């Protein structure tokens, strides 16, 4: 979706530049300047819309176990400003990955309280696991829905 938005705005800016081009003398160097401006404009729009591959490694390192290879990213939002930082993923998991996660989370919930794993961060309601953690001025919020086979992950700077 972001590629289409970047392409749309690049074409829009290109049309505006083309209109200005019509009112200038049409020499070769003006044509090359006009064409060379479109590539940086396209890259700018891609950067502005944050076109990038989402990193499931970030989620796996927080959870402490693998979420599998067969995943589908349903939502990937990223905002990076001077004052705020949000990273939001919604990931669709395969049957194998969801079974593995459910087994790991059931093991964590059966560990004794004096175990090194902090079980107080995990809360289970029906077939949904919730996890909240604050670390290094970041607040992590994770929701794993076993029935819907999704992970929703959010990172917010405090």
XYZ file of N, CA and C in Angstrom:
474
model
N 0.821 -1.192 0.000
C 0.000 0.000 0.000
C 0.865 1.255 0.000
N 1.954 1.238 0.778
C 2.793 2.435 0.848
C 3.493 2.712 -0.474
N 3.805 1.654 -1.227
C 4.440 1.868 -2.530
C 3.473 2.588 -3.464
N 2.203 2.205 -3.412
C 1.211 2.868 -4.261
C 1.007 4.323 -3.852
N 1.001 4.583 -2.540
C 0.891 5.974 -2.083
C 2.094 6.790 -2.542
N 3.286 6.221 -2.391
C 4.495 6.927 -2.820
C 4.475 7.162 -4.323
N 4.052 6.172 -5.074
C 3.965 6.312 -6.525
C 2.926 7.362 -6.920
N 1.786 7.364 -6.249
C 0.738 8.347 -6.530
C 1.242 9.770 -6.295
N 1.871 10.003 -5.138
C 2.347 11.350 -4.839
C 3.523 11.752 -5.727
N 4.340 10.783 -6.141
C 5.423 11.084 -7.075
C 4.854 11.514 -8.422
N 3.842 10.812 -8.884
C 3.204 11.197 -10.154
C 2.546 12.561 -10.023
N 1.920 12.821 -8.882
C 1.291 14.124 -8.651
C 2.323 15.249 -8.684
N 3.433 15.070 -7.997
C 4.510 16.071 -8.020
C 5.095 16.163 -9.425
N 5.229 15.012 -10.100
C 5.734 15.006 -11.475
C 4.851 15.809 -12.411
N 3.547 15.703 -12.250
C 2.631 16.499 -13.078
C 2.776 17.994 -12.804
N 2.943 18.338 -11.537
C 3.157 19.754 -11.194
C 4.461 20.255 -11.805
N 5.527 19.452 -11.704
C 6.801 19.836 -12.320
C 6.672 19.917 -13.842
N 5.883 19.028 -14.426
C 5.682 19.048 -15.873
C 4.969 20.328 -16.319
N 4.021 20.788 -15.515
C 3.330 22.045 -15.843
C 4.318 23.209 -15.814
N 5.177 23.241 -14.792
C 6.203 24.293 -14.752
C 7.179 24.151 -15.914
N 7.473 22.913 -16.296
C 8.377 22.643 -17.407
C 7.825 23.216 -18.712
N 6.518 23.199 -18.871
C 5.892 23.720 -20.090
C 6.133 25.219 -20.267
N 6.338 25.931 -19.148
C 6.522 27.380 -19.215
C 7.993 27.795 -19.260
N 8.909 26.842 -19.288
C 10.336 27.164 -19.385
C 10.811 26.883 -20.803
N 12.061 27.317 -21.085
C 12.609 26.926 -22.392
C 12.914 25.432 -22.335
N 12.589 24.719 -23.356
C 12.640 23.258 -23.328
C 13.984 22.748 -23.842
N 15.019 23.066 -23.106
C 16.340 22.583 -23.504
C 16.592 21.210 -22.870
N 17.701 20.568 -23.303
C 18.007 19.228 -22.804
C 18.309 19.220 -21.311
N 19.021 20.221 -20.823
C 19.388 20.194 -19.412
C 18.156 20.361 -18.522
N 17.149 21.095 -18.956
C 15.916 21.223 -18.168
C 15.187 19.881 -18.132
N 15.200 19.151 -19.233
C 14.569 17.834 -19.282
C 15.253 16.869 -18.318
N 16.582 16.865 -18.291
C 17.307 15.967 -17.393
C 17.108 16.344 -15.932
N 17.041 17.624 -15.639
C 16.765 18.051 -14.256
C 15.375 17.582 -13.845
N 14.414 17.764 -14.739
C 13.039 17.344 -14.457
C 12.967 15.839 -14.180
N 13.591 15.041 -15.035
C 13.556 13.589 -14.857
C 14.348 13.132 -13.629
N 15.459 13.793 -13.356
C 16.271 13.388 -12.207
C 15.617 13.760 -10.878
N 14.685 14.678 -10.883
C 13.983 15.027 -9.645
C 12.963 13.968 -9.235
N 12.467 13.187 -10.174
C 11.420 12.221 -9.850
C 11.918 11.069 -8.976
N 13.151 10.635 -9.171
C 13.686 9.530 -8.368
C 13.842 9.930 -6.900
N 14.480 11.073 -6.582
C 14.549 11.453 -5.162
C 13.178 11.723 -4.543
N 12.250 12.222 -5.348
C 10.902 12.451 -4.818
C 10.248 11.120 -4.460
N 10.408 10.108 -5.317
C 9.850 8.784 -5.024
C 10.487 8.193 -3.764
N 11.804 8.312 -3.631
C 12.493 7.811 -2.438
C 12.030 8.565 -1.199
N 11.827 9.866 -1.329
C 11.329 10.660 -0.205
C 9.959 10.164 0.251
N 9.067 9.902 -0.698
C 7.735 9.433 -0.315
C 7.803 8.049 0.307
N 8.667 7.180 -0.187
C 8.829 5.870 0.443
C 9.325 6.020 1.875
N 10.279 6.913 2.081
C 10.777 7.159 3.435
C 9.675 7.736 4.312
N 8.918 8.669 3.751
C 7.850 9.314 4.519
C 6.781 8.308 4.932
N 6.469 7.371 4.057
C 5.468 6.355 4.378
C 6.089 5.120 5.026
N 7.378 5.192 5.350
C 8.075 4.138 6.089
C 7.944 2.768 5.445
N 8.355 2.675 4.191
C 8.339 1.392 3.508
C 9.541 0.598 3.977
N 9.297 -0.519 4.659
C 10.365 -1.352 5.181
C 9.795 -2.721 5.505
N 10.670 -3.669 5.650
C 10.248 -5.005 6.041
C 10.080 -5.050 7.558
N 8.980 -5.565 8.050
C 8.797 -5.655 9.499
C 9.724 -6.707 10.098
N 10.123 -6.512 11.324
C 11.068 -7.406 11.964
C 10.360 -8.237 13.026
N 10.201 -9.532 12.756
C 9.613 -10.405 13.765
C 10.650 -10.762 14.831
N 11.934 -10.487 14.538
C 12.980 -10.732 15.535
C 12.751 -9.899 16.785
N 12.225 -8.691 16.593
C 11.948 -7.805 17.724
C 10.893 -8.425 18.645
N 9.860 -9.014 18.047
C 8.808 -9.655 18.835
C 9.351 -10.914 19.501
N 10.117 -11.713 18.752
C 10.662 -12.953 19.303
C 11.611 -12.694 20.463
N 12.423 -11.650 20.366
C 13.362 -11.371 21.453
C 12.624 -10.930 22.712
N 11.517 -10.240 22.549
C 10.737 -9.830 23.715
C 10.027 -11.021 24.348
N 9.436 -11.887 23.511
C 8.699 -13.031 24.032
C 9.623 -14.106 24.584
N 10.797 -14.252 23.993
C 11.738 -15.257 24.457
C 11.620 -16.586 23.742
N 10.808 -16.669 22.692
C 10.701 -17.891 21.906
C 10.317 -17.539 20.480
N 10.522 -18.507 19.581
C 10.279 -18.290 18.156
C 8.783 -18.295 17.853
N 8.386 -17.443 16.901
C 6.980 -17.428 16.483
C 6.799 -18.109 15.133
N 7.830 -18.760 14.637
C 7.715 -19.522 13.390
C 8.051 -18.695 12.171
N 8.230 -19.396 11.058
C 8.615 -18.722 9.818
C 7.429 -18.350 8.943
N 6.353 -19.095 9.054
C 5.207 -18.888 8.171
C 4.259 -17.870 8.801
N 4.578 -16.579 8.624
C 3.743 -15.533 9.196
C 3.286 -14.589 8.094
N 2.224 -13.881 8.374
C 1.697 -12.880 7.449
C 1.474 -11.609 8.256
N 2.074 -10.516 7.829
C 1.930 -9.262 8.551
C 0.638 -8.596 8.097
N -0.311 -8.457 9.022
C -1.594 -7.849 8.707
C -1.552 -6.336 8.871
N -0.743 -5.873 9.809
C -0.650 -4.441 10.059
C 0.762 -4.134 10.510
N 1.319 -3.059 9.996
C 2.675 -2.666 10.359
C 2.732 -1.148 10.338
N 2.603 -0.546 11.492
C 2.621 0.913 11.601
C 3.847 1.334 12.383
N 4.421 2.444 11.980
C 5.626 2.929 12.639
C 5.619 4.444 12.610
N 5.736 5.048 13.759
C 5.805 6.504 13.861
C 7.073 6.847 14.615
N 7.890 7.694 14.054
C 9.144 8.067 14.699
C 9.279 9.574 14.620
N 8.968 10.241 15.711
C 9.133 11.680 15.797
C 10.101 11.953 16.935
N 10.453 13.204 17.116
C 11.388 13.540 18.184
C 10.801 13.241 19.560
N 9.510 13.377 19.706
C 8.899 13.226 21.019
C 8.171 11.909 21.227
N 7.961 11.134 20.162
C 7.131 9.949 20.298
C 7.704 8.805 19.464
N 7.437 7.592 19.906
C 7.918 6.420 19.186
C 6.906 5.304 19.365
N 6.276 4.889 18.308
C 5.325 3.785 18.349
C 5.677 2.785 17.264
N 5.620 1.545 17.613
C 5.847 0.467 16.658
C 4.728 -0.532 16.871
N 3.909 -0.747 15.864
C 2.741 -1.606 16.012
C 2.778 -2.679 14.924
N 2.688 -3.941 15.352
C 2.595 -5.059 14.422
C 1.319 -5.836 14.718
N 0.685 -6.322 13.675
C -0.342 -7.351 13.821
C 0.065 -8.455 12.866
N 0.371 -9.622 13.429
C 0.953 -10.717 12.665
C 0.004 -11.914 12.681
N -0.281 -12.458 11.505
C -1.087 -13.683 11.375
C -0.129 -14.866 11.379
N -0.424 -15.865 12.203
C 0.474 -17.000 12.387
C -0.084 -18.264 11.741
N 0.820 -19.172 11.426
C 0.414 -20.480 10.905
C -0.049 -21.358 12.068
N -0.688 -22.484 11.743
C -1.159 -23.414 12.779
C 0.006 -23.936 13.614
N 1.110 -24.260 12.948
C 2.282 -24.787 13.655
C 2.840 -23.750 14.631
N 2.942 -22.507 14.183
C 3.483 -21.454 15.045
C 2.568 -21.188 16.234
N 1.264 -21.192 16.019
C 0.345 -20.903 17.121
C 0.357 -22.031 18.151
N 0.510 -23.294 17.699
C 0.628 -24.414 18.649
C 1.897 -24.277 19.478
N 2.987 -23.904 18.821
C 4.260 -23.741 19.528
C 4.160 -22.623 20.566
N 3.549 -21.529 20.197
C 3.396 -20.412 21.134
C 2.499 -20.811 22.297
N 1.389 -21.474 22.003
C 0.470 -21.893 23.063
C 1.169 -22.834 24.038
N 1.973 -23.781 23.516
C 2.721 -24.692 24.395
C 3.709 -23.928 25.263
N 4.446 -23.000 24.670
C 5.413 -22.216 25.441
C 4.723 -21.395 26.523
N 3.609 -20.776 26.187
C 2.918 -19.942 27.167
C 2.275 -20.779 28.263
N 1.803 -21.978 27.943
C 1.269 -22.855 28.985
C 2.378 -23.302 29.925
N 3.572 -23.557 29.392
C 4.708 -23.926 30.245
C 5.092 -22.774 31.159
N 5.101 -21.557 30.606
C 5.445 -20.396 31.430
C 4.436 -20.228 32.552
N 3.151 -20.430 32.256
C 2.124 -20.221 33.276
C 2.125 -21.319 34.338
N 2.781 -22.470 34.085
C 2.834 -23.531 35.094
C 4.119 -23.499 35.915
N 5.070 -22.603 35.582
C 6.295 -22.515 36.378
C 5.970 -21.987 37.774
N 6.736 -22.412 38.798
C 6.518 -21.867 40.137
C 6.847 -20.374 40.181
N 6.300 -19.697 41.171
C 6.472 -18.244 41.267
C 7.918 -17.832 41.472
N 8.726 -18.670 42.120
C 10.113 -18.285 42.370
C 11.020 -18.566 41.181
N 10.453 -18.975 40.063
C 11.240 -19.239 38.863
C 11.762 -17.924 38.291
N 12.812 -18.014 37.490
C 13.434 -16.804 36.944
C 12.570 -16.123 35.890
N 11.638 -16.849 35.275
C 10.766 -16.235 34.272
C 9.701 -15.421 34.991
N 9.538 -14.202 34.554
C 8.585 -13.309 35.203
C 7.182 -13.616 34.708
N 6.486 -14.476 35.434
C 5.158 -14.881 34.984
C 4.112 -13.817 35.277
N 4.433 -12.846 36.101
C 3.453 -11.819 36.448
C 3.104 -10.934 35.257
N 3.957 -10.917 34.232
C 3.670 -10.098 33.057
C 2.629 -10.731 32.139
N 2.459 -12.039 32.199
C 1.509 -12.736 31.322
C 0.173 -12.896 32.020
N -0.891 -12.554 31.325
C -2.251 -12.747 31.827
C -3.013 -13.513 30.753
N -3.744 -14.547 31.167
C -4.512 -15.335 30.198
C -5.996 -15.195 30.506
N -6.751 -14.802 29.476
C -8.208 -14.755 29.562
C -8.741 -15.544 28.375
N -9.515 -16.588 28.647
C -9.989 -17.510 27.614
C -8.787 -18.022 26.826
N -8.712 -17.747 25.545
C -7.556 -18.183 24.755
C -6.762 -16.982 24.255
N -6.705 -15.955 25.071
C -5.952 -14.749 24.719
C -4.930 -14.485 25.822
N -3.670 -14.348 25.422
C -2.601 -14.017 26.356
C -2.262 -12.534 26.220
N -2.097 -11.863 27.347
C -1.703 -10.454 27.366
C -0.363 -10.336 28.078
N 0.473 -9.456 27.581
C 1.806 -9.271 28.154
C 2.127 -7.789 28.153
N 2.501 -7.252 29.306
C 2.907 -5.850 29.418
C 4.252 -5.798 30.124
N 5.112 -4.942 29.639
C 6.448 -4.850 30.228
C 6.999 -3.459 29.976
N 7.699 -2.920 30.952
C 8.392 -1.649 30.786
C 9.884 -1.917 30.925
N 10.642 -1.466 29.920
C 12.081 -1.701 29.935
C 12.766 -0.599 29.145
N 13.794 -0.003 29.710
C 14.588 1.034 29.039
C 13.713 2.137 28.444
N 12.822 2.679 29.228
C 11.895 3.761 28.853
C 10.978 3.395 27.687
N 10.795 2.105 27.447
C 9.838 1.638 26.440
C 8.773 0.787 27.122
N 7.531 0.974 26.708
C 6.422 0.160 27.205
C 6.025 -0.812 26.104
N 6.041 -2.107 26.424
C 5.689 -3.151 25.472
C 4.305 -3.689 25.823
N 3.466 -3.840 24.824
C 2.132 -4.393 25.014
C 1.917 -5.453 23.938
N 1.727 -6.701 24.370
C 1.581 -7.814 23.436
C 0.266 -8.530 23.729
N -0.466 -8.833 22.670
C -1.709 -9.610 22.790
C -1.605 -10.771 21.808
N -1.683 -11.991 22.334
C -1.636 -13.188 21.498
C -3.004 -13.857 21.570
N -3.681 -13.895 20.445
C -5.009 -14.508 20.366
C -4.861 -15.877 19.704
N -5.063 -16.934 20.496
C -4.875 -18.296 20.004
C -5.949 -18.651 18.973
N -7.194 -18.248 19.216
C -8.278 -18.586 18.278
C -8.124 -17.863 16.945
N -7.792 -16.577 16.996
C -7.642 -15.798 15.757
C -6.275 -16.007 15.108
N -5.355 -16.658 15.835
C -3.995 -16.938 15.353
C -3.251 -15.655 14.996
N -3.331 -14.670 15.889
C -2.663 -13.391 15.641
C -1.867 -12.953 16.861
N -0.845 -12.165 16.579
C -0.094 -11.456 17.613
C -0.225 -9.977 17.310
N -0.619 -9.204 18.304
C -0.604 -7.749 18.188
C 0.473 -7.252 19.139
N 1.384 -6.473 18.619
C 2.563 -6.042 19.369
C 2.683 -4.535 19.248
N 2.848 -3.849 20.378
C 3.016 -2.400 20.351
C 4.134 -2.001 21.297
N 4.952 -1.092 20.819
C 6.071 -0.548 21.579
C 5.875 0.960 21.646
N 5.906 1.545 22.837
C 5.692 2.984 22.988
C 6.776 3.556 23.881
N 7.339 4.675 23.480
C 8.341 5.346 24.304
C 7.636 6.114 25.407
N 8.158 5.982 26.616
C 7.530 6.659 27.761
C 8.202 7.977 28.049
